[in-house]
PDB file of C-alpha atoms in Angstrom:
ATOM      1  CA  UNK A 153      20.006  -4.595 124.802  1.00  0.00           C
ATOM      2  CA  UNK A 154      20.989  -2.581 121.723  1.00  0.00           C
ATOM      3  CA  UNK A 155      22.139  -4.168 118.489  1.00  0.00           C
ATOM      4  CA  UNK A 156      25.591  -2.597 118.838  1.00  0.00           C
ATOM      5  CA  UNK A 157      25.967  -3.953 122.361  1.00  0.00           C
ATOM      6  CA  UNK A 158      24.999  -7.467 121.254  1.00  0.00           C
ATOM      7  CA  UNK A 159      27.529  -7.308 118.434  1.00  0.00           C
ATOM      8  CA  UNK A 160      30.283  -6.208 120.802  1.00  0.00           C
ATOM      9  CA  UNK A 161      29.527  -9.059 123.208  1.00  0.00           C
ATOM     10  CA  UNK A 162      29.677 -11.628 120.411  1.00  0.00           C
ATOM     11  CA  UNK A 163      32.976 -10.246 119.182  1.00  0.00           C
ATOM     12  CA  UNK A 164      34.406 -10.294 122.700  1.00  0.00           C
ATOM     13  CA  UNK A 165      33.515 -13.980 122.917  1.00  0.00           C
ATOM     14  CA  UNK A 166      35.072 -14.616 119.516  1.00  0.00           C
ATOM     15  CA  UNK A 167      38.190 -12.741 120.588  1.00  0.00           C
ATOM     16  CA  UNK A 168      38.479 -14.984 123.628  1.00  0.00           C
ATOM     17  CA  UNK A 169      38.128 -18.159 121.523  1.00  0.00           C
ATOM     18  CA  UNK A 170      40.748 -16.876 119.087  1.00  0.00           C
ATOM     19  CA  UNK A 171      43.207 -16.317 121.929  1.00  0.00           C
ATOM     20  CA  UNK A 172      42.746 -19.605 123.847  1.00  0.00           C
ATOM     21  CA  UNK A 173      41.648 -22.113 121.188  1.00  0.00           C
ATOM     22  CA  UNK A 174      42.414 -20.854 117.660  1.00  0.00           C
ATOM     23  CA  UNK A 175      42.305 -24.431 116.353  1.00  0.00           C
ATOM     24  CA  UNK A 176      38.527 -24.421 116.927  1.00  0.00           C
ATOM     25  CA  UNK A 177      37.964 -21.708 114.341  1.00  0.00           C
ATOM     26  CA  UNK A 178      36.356 -22.957 111.099  1.00  0.00           C
ATOM     27  CA  UNK A 179      38.115 -22.547 107.736  1.00  0.00           C
ATOM     28  CA  UNK A 180      37.126 -19.485 105.743  1.00  0.00           C
ATOM     29  CA  UNK A 181      36.343 -17.505 108.890  1.00  0.00           C
ATOM     30  CA  UNK A 182      38.443 -14.533 107.765  1.00  0.00           C
ATOM     31  CA  UNK A 183      36.287 -13.898 104.685  1.00  0.00           C
ATOM     32  CA  UNK A 184      32.998 -14.271 106.556  1.00  0.00           C
ATOM     33  CA  UNK A 185      34.178 -11.964 109.337  1.00  0.00           C
ATOM     34  CA  UNK A 186      35.232  -9.299 106.873  1.00  0.00           C
ATOM     35  CA  UNK A 187      32.019  -9.455 104.855  1.00  0.00           C
ATOM     36  CA  UNK A 188      29.681  -9.280 107.848  1.00  0.00           C
ATOM     37  CA  UNK A 189      31.696  -6.894 110.023  1.00  0.00           C
ATOM     38  CA  UNK A 190      32.861  -4.205 107.591  1.00  0.00           C
ATOM     39  CA  UNK A 191      31.945  -5.377 104.080  1.00  0.00           C
ATOM     40  CA  UNK A 192      28.775  -5.526 102.024  1.00  0.00           C
ATOM     41  CA  UNK A 193      26.782  -7.511 104.609  1.00  0.00           C
ATOM     42  CA  UNK A 194      27.438  -5.173 107.553  1.00  0.00           C
ATOM     43  CA  UNK A 195      24.231  -3.659 108.928  1.00  0.00           C
ATOM     44  CA  UNK A 196      25.456  -0.054 108.942  1.00  0.00           C
ATOM     45  CA  UNK A 197      28.339   2.351 109.497  1.00  0.00           C
ATOM     46  CA  UNK A 198      28.109   2.061 113.296  1.00  0.00           C
ATOM     47  CA  UNK A 199      28.435  -1.709 112.981  1.00  0.00           C
ATOM     48  CA  UNK A 200      31.400  -1.218 110.667  1.00  0.00           C
ATOM     49  CA  UNK A 201      33.089   0.929 113.298  1.00  0.00           C
ATOM     50  CA  UNK A 202      32.660  -1.931 115.771  1.00  0.00           C
ATOM     51  CA  UNK A 203      34.079  -4.299 113.163  1.00  0.00           C
ATOM     52  CA  UNK A 204      37.166  -2.164 112.587  1.00  0.00           C
ATOM     53  CA  UNK A 205      37.614  -1.907 116.365  1.00  0.00           C
ATOM     54  CA  UNK A 206      37.574  -5.709 116.512  1.00  0.00           C
ATOM     55  CA  UNK A 207      40.449  -5.937 114.023  1.00  0.00           C
ATOM     56  CA  UNK A 208      42.406  -3.198 115.799  1.00  0.00           C
ATOM     57  CA  UNK A 209      42.019  -4.984 119.142  1.00  0.00           C
ATOM     58  CA  UNK A 210      43.049  -8.271 117.563  1.00  0.00           C
ATOM     59  CA  UNK A 211      46.126  -6.559 116.121  1.00  0.00           C
ATOM     60  CA  UNK A 212      47.071  -5.313 119.602  1.00  0.00           C
ATOM     61  CA  UNK A 213      46.624  -8.795 121.063  1.00  0.00           C
ATOM     62  CA  UNK A 214      48.859 -10.324 118.392  1.00  0.00           C
ATOM     63  CA  UNK A 215      51.689  -7.931 119.332  1.00  0.00           C
ATOM     64  CA  UNK A 216      53.086  -7.812 115.835  1.00  0.00           C
ATOM     65  CA  UNK A 217      53.168 -11.578 115.290  1.00  0.00           C
ATOM     66  CA  UNK A 218      51.958 -13.284 112.131  1.00  0.00           C
ATOM     67  CA  UNK A 219      48.201 -13.851 112.156  1.00  0.00           C
ATOM     68  CA  UNK A 220      46.185 -15.418 109.302  1.00  0.00           C
ATOM     69  CA  UNK A 221      43.067 -13.329 109.951  1.00  0.00           C
ATOM     70  CA  UNK A 222      45.044 -10.081 109.841  1.00  0.00           C
ATOM     71  CA  UNK A 223      47.044 -11.271 106.841  1.00  0.00           C
ATOM     72  CA  UNK A 224      43.904 -11.864 104.818  1.00  0.00           C
ATOM     73  CA  UNK A 225      42.234  -8.678 106.067  1.00  0.00           C
ATOM     74  CA  UNK A 226      45.184  -6.412 105.257  1.00  0.00           C
ATOM     75  CA  UNK A 227      46.440  -8.039 102.059  1.00  0.00           C
ATOM     76  CA  UNK A 228      43.326  -9.476 100.405  1.00  0.00           C
ATOM     77  CA  UNK A 229      40.132  -7.852 101.676  1.00  0.00           C
ATOM     78  CA  UNK A 230      41.026  -4.247 102.542  1.00  0.00           C
ATOM     79  CA  UNK A 231      42.474  -3.356  99.094  1.00  0.00           C
ATOM     80  CA  UNK A 232      39.133  -4.166  97.427  1.00  0.00           C
ATOM     81  CA  UNK A 233      36.807  -2.724 100.084  1.00  0.00           C
ATOM     82  CA  UNK A 234      34.247  -0.397  98.497  1.00  0.00           C
ATOM     83  CA  UNK A 235      34.967   3.233  99.541  1.00  0.00           C
ATOM     84  CA  UNK A 236      31.270   3.525 100.418  1.00  0.00           C
ATOM     85  CA  UNK A 237      32.067   1.292 103.402  1.00  0.00           C
ATOM     86  CA  UNK A 238      34.825   3.573 104.748  1.00  0.00           C
ATOM     87  CA  UNK A 239      33.457   4.339 108.209  1.00  0.00           C
ATOM     88  CA  UNK A 240      35.104   6.733 110.659  1.00  0.00           C
ATOM     89  CA  UNK A 241      37.350   4.002 112.139  1.00  0.00           C
ATOM     90  CA  UNK A 242      38.837   2.911 108.817  1.00  0.00           C
ATOM     91  CA  UNK A 243      41.785   5.305 109.207  1.00  0.00           C
ATOM     92  CA  UNK A 244      42.925   3.718 112.479  1.00  0.00           C
ATOM     93  CA  UNK A 245      42.531   0.323 110.834  1.00  0.00           C
ATOM     94  CA  UNK A 246      44.675   1.522 107.921  1.00  0.00           C
ATOM     95  CA  UNK A 247      47.381   2.732 110.318  1.00  0.00           C
ATOM     96  CA  UNK A 248      47.435  -0.690 111.957  1.00  0.00           C
ATOM     97  CA  UNK A 249      47.708  -2.368 108.563  1.00  0.00           C
ATOM     98  CA  UNK A 250      50.767  -0.273 107.685  1.00  0.00           C
ATOM     99  CA  UNK A 251      52.386  -1.150 111.025  1.00  0.00           C
ATOM    100  CA  UNK A 252      51.625  -4.838 110.569  1.00  0.00           C
ATOM    101  CA  UNK A 253      52.671  -5.145 106.925  1.00  0.00           C
ATOM    102  CA  UNK A 254      55.966  -3.338 107.550  1.00  0.00           C
ATOM    103  CA  UNK A 255      56.773  -4.914 110.912  1.00  0.00           C
ATOM    104  CA  UNK A 256      59.833  -6.763 109.577  1.00  0.00           C
ATOM    105  CA  UNK A 257      61.322  -3.859 107.617  1.00  0.00           C
ATOM    106  CA  UNK A 258      62.214  -2.003 110.797  1.00  0.00           C
ATOM    107  CA  UNK A 259      64.773  -4.693 111.570  1.00  0.00           C
ATOM    108  CA  UNK A 260      65.764  -5.965 108.147  1.00  0.00           C
ATOM    109  CA  UNK A 261      67.680  -3.378 106.136  1.00  0.00           C
ATOM    110  CA  UNK A 262      68.170  -4.097 102.448  1.00  0.00           C
ATOM    111  CA  UNK A 263      71.924  -4.031 101.763  1.00  0.00           C
ATOM    112  CA  UNK A 264      71.321  -3.786  98.035  1.00  0.00           C
ATOM    113  CA  UNK A 265      69.295  -0.562  98.396  1.00  0.00           C
ATOM    114  CA  UNK A 266      71.007   2.117  96.343  1.00  0.00           C
ATOM    115  CA  UNK A 267      71.141   5.773  97.343  1.00  0.00           C
ATOM    116  CA  UNK A 268      68.704   6.832  94.629  1.00  0.00           C
ATOM    117  CA  UNK A 269      66.006   4.263  95.500  1.00  0.00           C
ATOM    118  CA  UNK A 270      62.804   5.529  97.103  1.00  0.00           C
ATOM    119  CA  UNK A 271      61.080   3.889 100.039  1.00  0.00           C
ATOM    120  CA  UNK A 272      58.215   1.513  99.286  1.00  0.00           C
ATOM    121  CA  UNK A 273      55.757   1.172 102.166  1.00  0.00           C
ATOM    122  CA  UNK A 274      53.383  -1.796 102.165  1.00  0.00           C
ATOM    123  CA  UNK A 275      49.789  -0.753 102.767  1.00  0.00           C
ATOM    124  CA  UNK A 276      50.306   2.933 101.964  1.00  0.00           C
ATOM    125  CA  UNK A 277      48.142   2.591  98.844  1.00  0.00           C
ATOM    126  CA  UNK A 278      45.077   2.085 101.042  1.00  0.00           C
ATOM    127  CA  UNK A 279      45.814   5.409 102.723  1.00  0.00           C
ATOM    128  CA  UNK A 280      45.780   7.050  99.311  1.00  0.00           C
ATOM    129  CA  UNK A 281      42.411   5.388  98.630  1.00  0.00           C
ATOM    130  CA  UNK A 282      40.957   6.923 101.780  1.00  0.00           C
ATOM    131  CA  UNK A 283      42.311  10.349 100.834  1.00  0.00           C
ATOM    132  CA  UNK A 284      40.965  10.289  97.284  1.00  0.00           C
ATOM    133  CA  UNK A 285      37.808   8.165  97.527  1.00  0.00           C
ATOM    134  CA  UNK A 286      36.277   8.619 101.000  1.00  0.00           C
ATOM    135  CA  UNK A 287      32.885  10.335 101.008  1.00  0.00           C
ATOM    136  CA  UNK A 288      33.638  11.881 104.403  1.00  0.00           C
ATOM    137  CA  UNK A 289      35.701  15.068 103.986  1.00  0.00           C
ATOM    138  CA  UNK A 290      36.941  15.016 107.589  1.00  0.00           C
ATOM    139  CA  UNK A 291      38.108  11.419 107.204  1.00  0.00           C
ATOM    140  CA  UNK A 292      39.958  12.290 103.980  1.00  0.00           C
ATOM    141  CA  UNK A 293      41.556  15.340 105.622  1.00  0.00           C
ATOM    142  CA  UNK A 294      42.728  13.318 108.633  1.00  0.00           C
ATOM    143  CA  UNK A 295      44.192  10.699 106.286  1.00  0.00           C
ATOM    144  CA  UNK A 296      46.070  13.432 104.396  1.00  0.00           C
ATOM    145  CA  UNK A 297      47.538  14.773 107.626  1.00  0.00           C
ATOM    146  CA  UNK A 298      48.670  11.296 108.649  1.00  0.00           C
ATOM    147  CA  UNK A 299      50.264  10.655 105.240  1.00  0.00           C
ATOM    148  CA  UNK A 300      52.195  13.947 105.347  1.00  0.00           C
ATOM    149  CA  UNK A 301      53.399  13.332 108.903  1.00  0.00           C
ATOM    150  CA  UNK A 302      54.368   9.770 108.008  1.00  0.00           C
ATOM    151  CA  UNK A 303      56.576  10.844 105.115  1.00  0.00           C
ATOM    152  CA  UNK A 304      58.107  13.775 107.000  1.00  0.00           C
ATOM    153  CA  UNK A 305      58.457  12.472 110.569  1.00  0.00           C
ATOM    154  CA  UNK A 306      58.226   8.685 110.793  1.00  0.00           C
ATOM    155  CA  UNK A 307      61.219   6.549 111.710  1.00  0.00           C
ATOM    156  CA  UNK A 308      60.472   4.344 108.704  1.00  0.00           C
ATOM    157  CA  UNK A 309      61.428   7.278 106.469  1.00  0.00           C
ATOM    158  CA  UNK A 310      63.976   9.203 108.546  1.00  0.00           C
ATOM    159  CA  UNK A 311      66.064   6.085 109.230  1.00  0.00           C
ATOM    160  CA  UNK A 312      66.889   5.815 105.514  1.00  0.00           C
ATOM    161  CA  UNK A 313      69.867   7.498 103.785  1.00  0.00           C
ATOM    162  CA  UNK A 314      69.302  11.141 102.751  1.00  0.00           C
ATOM    163  CA  UNK A 315      69.125  10.220  99.070  1.00  0.00           C
ATOM    164  CA  UNK A 316      66.348   7.708  99.731  1.00  0.00           C
ATOM    165  CA  UNK A 317      64.397  10.242 101.818  1.00  0.00           C
ATOM    166  CA  UNK A 318      64.704  12.861  99.088  1.00  0.00           C
ATOM    167  CA  UNK A 319      63.647  10.412  96.377  1.00  0.00           C
ATOM    168  CA  UNK A 320      60.676   9.297  98.492  1.00  0.00           C
ATOM    169  CA  UNK A 321      59.494  12.879  98.967  1.00  0.00           C
ATOM    170  CA  UNK A 322      59.985  13.633  95.279  1.00  0.00           C
ATOM    171  CA  UNK A 323      57.962  10.562  94.351  1.00  0.00           C
ATOM    172  CA  UNK A 324      55.056  11.736  96.512  1.00  0.00           C
ATOM    173  CA  UNK A 325      55.085  15.203  94.928  1.00  0.00           C
ATOM    174  CA  UNK A 326      55.203  13.616  91.469  1.00  0.00           C
ATOM    175  CA  UNK A 327      52.170  11.509  92.284  1.00  0.00           C
ATOM    176  CA  UNK A 328      50.159  14.520  93.455  1.00  0.00           C
ATOM    177  CA  UNK A 329      51.020  16.420  90.265  1.00  0.00           C
ATOM    178  CA  UNK A 330      50.155  13.406  88.102  1.00  0.00           C
ATOM    179  CA  UNK A 331      46.768  13.121  89.828  1.00  0.00           C
ATOM    180  CA  UNK A 332      46.121  16.834  89.282  1.00  0.00           C
ATOM    181  CA  UNK A 333      46.944  16.524  85.583  1.00  0.00           C
ATOM    182  CA  UNK A 334      44.876  13.371  85.139  1.00  0.00           C
ATOM    183  CA  UNK A 335      41.810  14.787  86.898  1.00  0.00           C
ATOM    184  CA  UNK A 336      41.972  18.060  84.959  1.00  0.00           C
ATOM    185  CA  UNK A 337      42.374  16.278  81.622  1.00  0.00           C
ATOM    186  CA  UNK A 338      39.486  13.928  82.371  1.00  0.00           C
ATOM    187  CA  UNK A 339      37.226  16.883  83.091  1.00  0.00           C
ATOM    188  CA  UNK A 340      38.234  19.105  80.188  1.00  0.00           C
ATOM    189  CA  UNK A 341      38.356  16.167  77.770  1.00  0.00           C
ATOM    190  CA  UNK A 342      34.911  14.812  78.610  1.00  0.00           C
ATOM    191  CA  UNK A 343      32.448  14.943  75.742  1.00  0.00           C
ATOM    192  CA  UNK A 344      28.752  14.277  76.029  1.00  0.00           C
ATOM    193  CA  UNK A 345      27.363  12.580  72.955  1.00  0.00           C
ATOM    194  CA  UNK A 346      23.755  12.981  74.075  1.00  0.00           C
ATOM    195  CA  UNK A 347      22.969  16.654  74.447  1.00  0.00           C
ATOM    196  CA  UNK A 348      19.912  16.175  76.643  1.00  0.00           C
ATOM    197  CA  UNK A 349      19.988  17.891  80.071  1.00  0.00           C
ATOM    198  CA  UNK A 350      19.405  14.555  81.792  1.00  0.00           C
ATOM    199  CA  UNK A 351      22.470  12.989  80.140  1.00  0.00           C
ATOM    200  CA  UNK A 352      24.576  16.059  80.967  1.00  0.00           C
ATOM    201  CA  UNK A 353      23.512  15.985  84.616  1.00  0.00           C
ATOM    202  CA  UNK A 354      24.326  12.285  84.832  1.00  0.00           C
ATOM    203  CA  UNK A 355      27.853  12.784  83.487  1.00  0.00           C
ATOM    204  CA  UNK A 356      28.460  15.792  85.724  1.00  0.00           C
ATOM    205  CA  UNK A 357      27.230  13.992  88.818  1.00  0.00           C
ATOM    206  CA  UNK A 358      29.513  11.016  88.222  1.00  0.00           C
ATOM    207  CA  UNK A 359      32.669  11.810  86.248  1.00  0.00           C
ATOM    208  CA  UNK A 360      32.951  15.519  86.972  1.00  0.00           C
ATOM    209  CA  UNK A 361      32.327  15.310  90.699  1.00  0.00           C
ATOM    210  CA  UNK A 362      34.708  12.385  91.146  1.00  0.00           C
ATOM    211  CA  UNK A 363      37.464  14.205  89.290  1.00  0.00           C
ATOM    212  CA  UNK A 364      36.771  17.417  91.173  1.00  0.00           C
ATOM    213  CA  UNK A 365      37.239  15.515  94.409  1.00  0.00           C
ATOM    214  CA  UNK A 366      40.522  13.956  93.265  1.00  0.00           C
ATOM    215  CA  UNK A 367      41.788  17.320  92.005  1.00  0.00           C
ATOM    216  CA  UNK A 368      40.914  19.251  95.151  1.00  0.00           C
ATOM    217  CA  UNK A 369      42.247  16.645  97.562  1.00  0.00           C
ATOM    218  CA  UNK A 370      45.470  16.162  95.597  1.00  0.00           C
ATOM    219  CA  UNK A 371      45.995  19.920  95.602  1.00  0.00           C
ATOM    220  CA  UNK A 372      45.309  20.152  99.337  1.00  0.00           C
ATOM    221  CA  UNK A 373      47.674  17.253 100.030  1.00  0.00           C
ATOM    222  CA  UNK A 374      50.450  18.810  97.938  1.00  0.00           C
ATOM    223  CA  UNK A 375      49.958  22.150  99.680  1.00  0.00           C
ATOM    224  CA  UNK A 376      50.065  20.522 103.114  1.00  0.00           C
ATOM    225  CA  UNK A 377      53.181  18.510 102.268  1.00  0.00           C
ATOM    226  CA  UNK A 378      55.128  21.497 100.905  1.00  0.00           C
ATOM    227  CA  UNK A 379      54.259  23.649 103.917  1.00  0.00           C
ATOM    228  CA  UNK A 380      55.173  20.826 106.298  1.00  0.00           C
ATOM    229  CA  UNK A 381      58.478  20.285 104.506  1.00  0.00           C
ATOM    230  CA  UNK A 382      59.384  23.981 104.695  1.00  0.00           C
ATOM    231  CA  UNK A 383      58.487  24.199 108.391  1.00  0.00           C
ATOM    232  CA  UNK A 384      60.731  21.311 109.497  1.00  0.00           C
ATOM    233  CA  UNK A 385      64.284  22.334 110.302  1.00  0.00           C
ATOM    234  CA  UNK A 386      65.789  18.931 109.451  1.00  0.00           C
ATOM    235  CA  UNK A 387      64.904  19.448 105.790  1.00  0.00           C
ATOM    236  CA  UNK A 388      66.146  23.059 105.632  1.00  0.00           C
ATOM    237  CA  UNK A 389      69.289  22.691 107.739  1.00  0.00           C
ATOM    238  CA  UNK A 390      71.740  23.097 104.867  1.00  0.00           C
ATOM    239  CA  UNK A 391      70.117  26.278 103.614  1.00  0.00           C
ATOM    240  CA  UNK A 392      69.901  27.759 107.105  1.00  0.00           C
ATOM    241  CA  UNK A 393      73.565  27.010 107.848  1.00  0.00           C
ATOM    242  CA  UNK A 394      74.611  28.557 104.535  1.00  0.00           C
ATOM    243  CA  UNK A 395      72.625  31.714 105.270  1.00  0.00           C
ATOM    244  CA  UNK A 396      74.050  32.013 108.775  1.00  0.00           C
ATOM    245  CA  UNK A 397      77.609  31.410 107.551  1.00  0.00           C
ATOM    246  CA  UNK A 398      77.390  34.154 104.933  1.00  0.00           C
ATOM    247  CA  UNK A 399      76.257  36.710 107.474  1.00  0.00           C
ATOM    248  CA  UNK A 400      73.080  37.396 105.528  1.00  0.00           C
ATOM    249  CA  UNK A 401      69.694  37.484 107.174  1.00  0.00           C
ATOM    250  CA  UNK A 402      67.104  34.985 106.103  1.00  0.00           C
ATOM    251  CA  UNK A 403      64.759  36.669 103.657  1.00  0.00           C
ATOM    252  CA  UNK A 404      61.221  35.397 103.504  1.00  0.00           C
ATOM    253  CA  UNK A 405      59.421  36.007 100.246  1.00  0.00           C
ATOM    254  CA  UNK A 406      55.796  36.902  99.748  1.00  0.00           C
ATOM    255  CA  UNK A 407      53.238  34.081  99.769  1.00  0.00           C
ATOM    256  CA  UNK A 408      52.303  32.763  96.328  1.00  0.00           C
ATOM    257  CA  UNK A 409      48.634  32.031  95.721  1.00  0.00           C
ATOM    258  CA  UNK A 410      47.737  29.801  92.781  1.00  0.00           C
ATOM    259  CA  UNK A 411      44.194  29.967  91.400  1.00  0.00           C
ATOM    260  CA  UNK A 412      43.020  27.161  89.153  1.00  0.00           C
ATOM    261  CA  UNK A 413      39.847  26.704  87.119  1.00  0.00           C
ATOM    262  CA  UNK A 414      39.057  24.385  84.224  1.00  0.00           C
ATOM    263  CA  UNK A 415      36.369  24.409  81.564  1.00  0.00           C
ATOM    264  CA  UNK A 416      34.589  21.461  80.002  1.00  0.00           C
ATOM    265  CA  UNK A 417      31.530  20.802  77.878  1.00  0.00           C
ATOM    266  CA  UNK A 418      28.956  23.353  79.141  1.00  0.00           C
ATOM    267  CA  UNK A 419      30.744  23.284  82.467  1.00  0.00           C
ATOM    268  CA  UNK A 420      33.001  25.564  84.479  1.00  0.00           C
ATOM    269  CA  UNK A 421      34.610  24.451  87.713  1.00  0.00           C
ATOM    270  CA  UNK A 422      34.816  26.525  90.891  1.00  0.00           C
ATOM    271  CA  UNK A 423      38.065  28.401  91.495  1.00  0.00           C
ATOM    272  CA  UNK A 424      40.532  26.357  93.550  1.00  0.00           C
ATOM    273  CA  UNK A 425      43.073  28.353  95.568  1.00  0.00           C
ATOM    274  CA  UNK A 426      46.290  27.173  97.170  1.00  0.00           C
ATOM    275  CA  UNK A 427      48.850  29.403  98.904  1.00  0.00           C
ATOM    276  CA  UNK A 428      52.532  28.437  99.155  1.00  0.00           C
TER     277      UNK A 428
END
């Protein structure tokens, strides 16, 4: 029997005990489970996938009810999980965490919410971490797509007043621009005190590559969000109605391609292109 199969059988047994006799579970189980299933003590990325599947299944069994294991996993352990441990199933786990942490906000509307307030979504910060820090490019791209669709299409956003939706979208664009500025400044402002090739390579491999990743992914996310916003009729309804009412045909302009490159100490970045 394979190691993965043995792990799945043990977790199935644990799942059964959790459902029929939760009082038998020892204290501190949540931390041990997290560490050995998806944290530093997990045997590998395949085992971490099984671990994330365990939490997702447990979430489904809880049917949105309060659960101490999920509470600790979503609120305490996941926010400090090393990005090196982001396996392919971490995105589905992150989606479940957002659903769980915001389960009460679908029913409870805040009467004091003003028109200019933006929407705060519990757990969304972990989605940003996957986008910016994941080593897997496909995983980061899928997380970006989910984030864009969430802000443009989800009931959690669209059920809010128009001013709140607009402020929420503006806040996301502001964050992308801030990340672009910060990454570019960190790269161009880096100075190497030791001029040896080994020291230069070390700085480039760490600081430069990390900031390149943040810059490129923030740019891609901003590009994807703007295109998605323009392609959805609910966000362009007013402009379309105005154009139709005036008897003028809609005029589509030429695509705008932005090319960006920065220069640092003995370093020149690749050219990044984004078309709007």
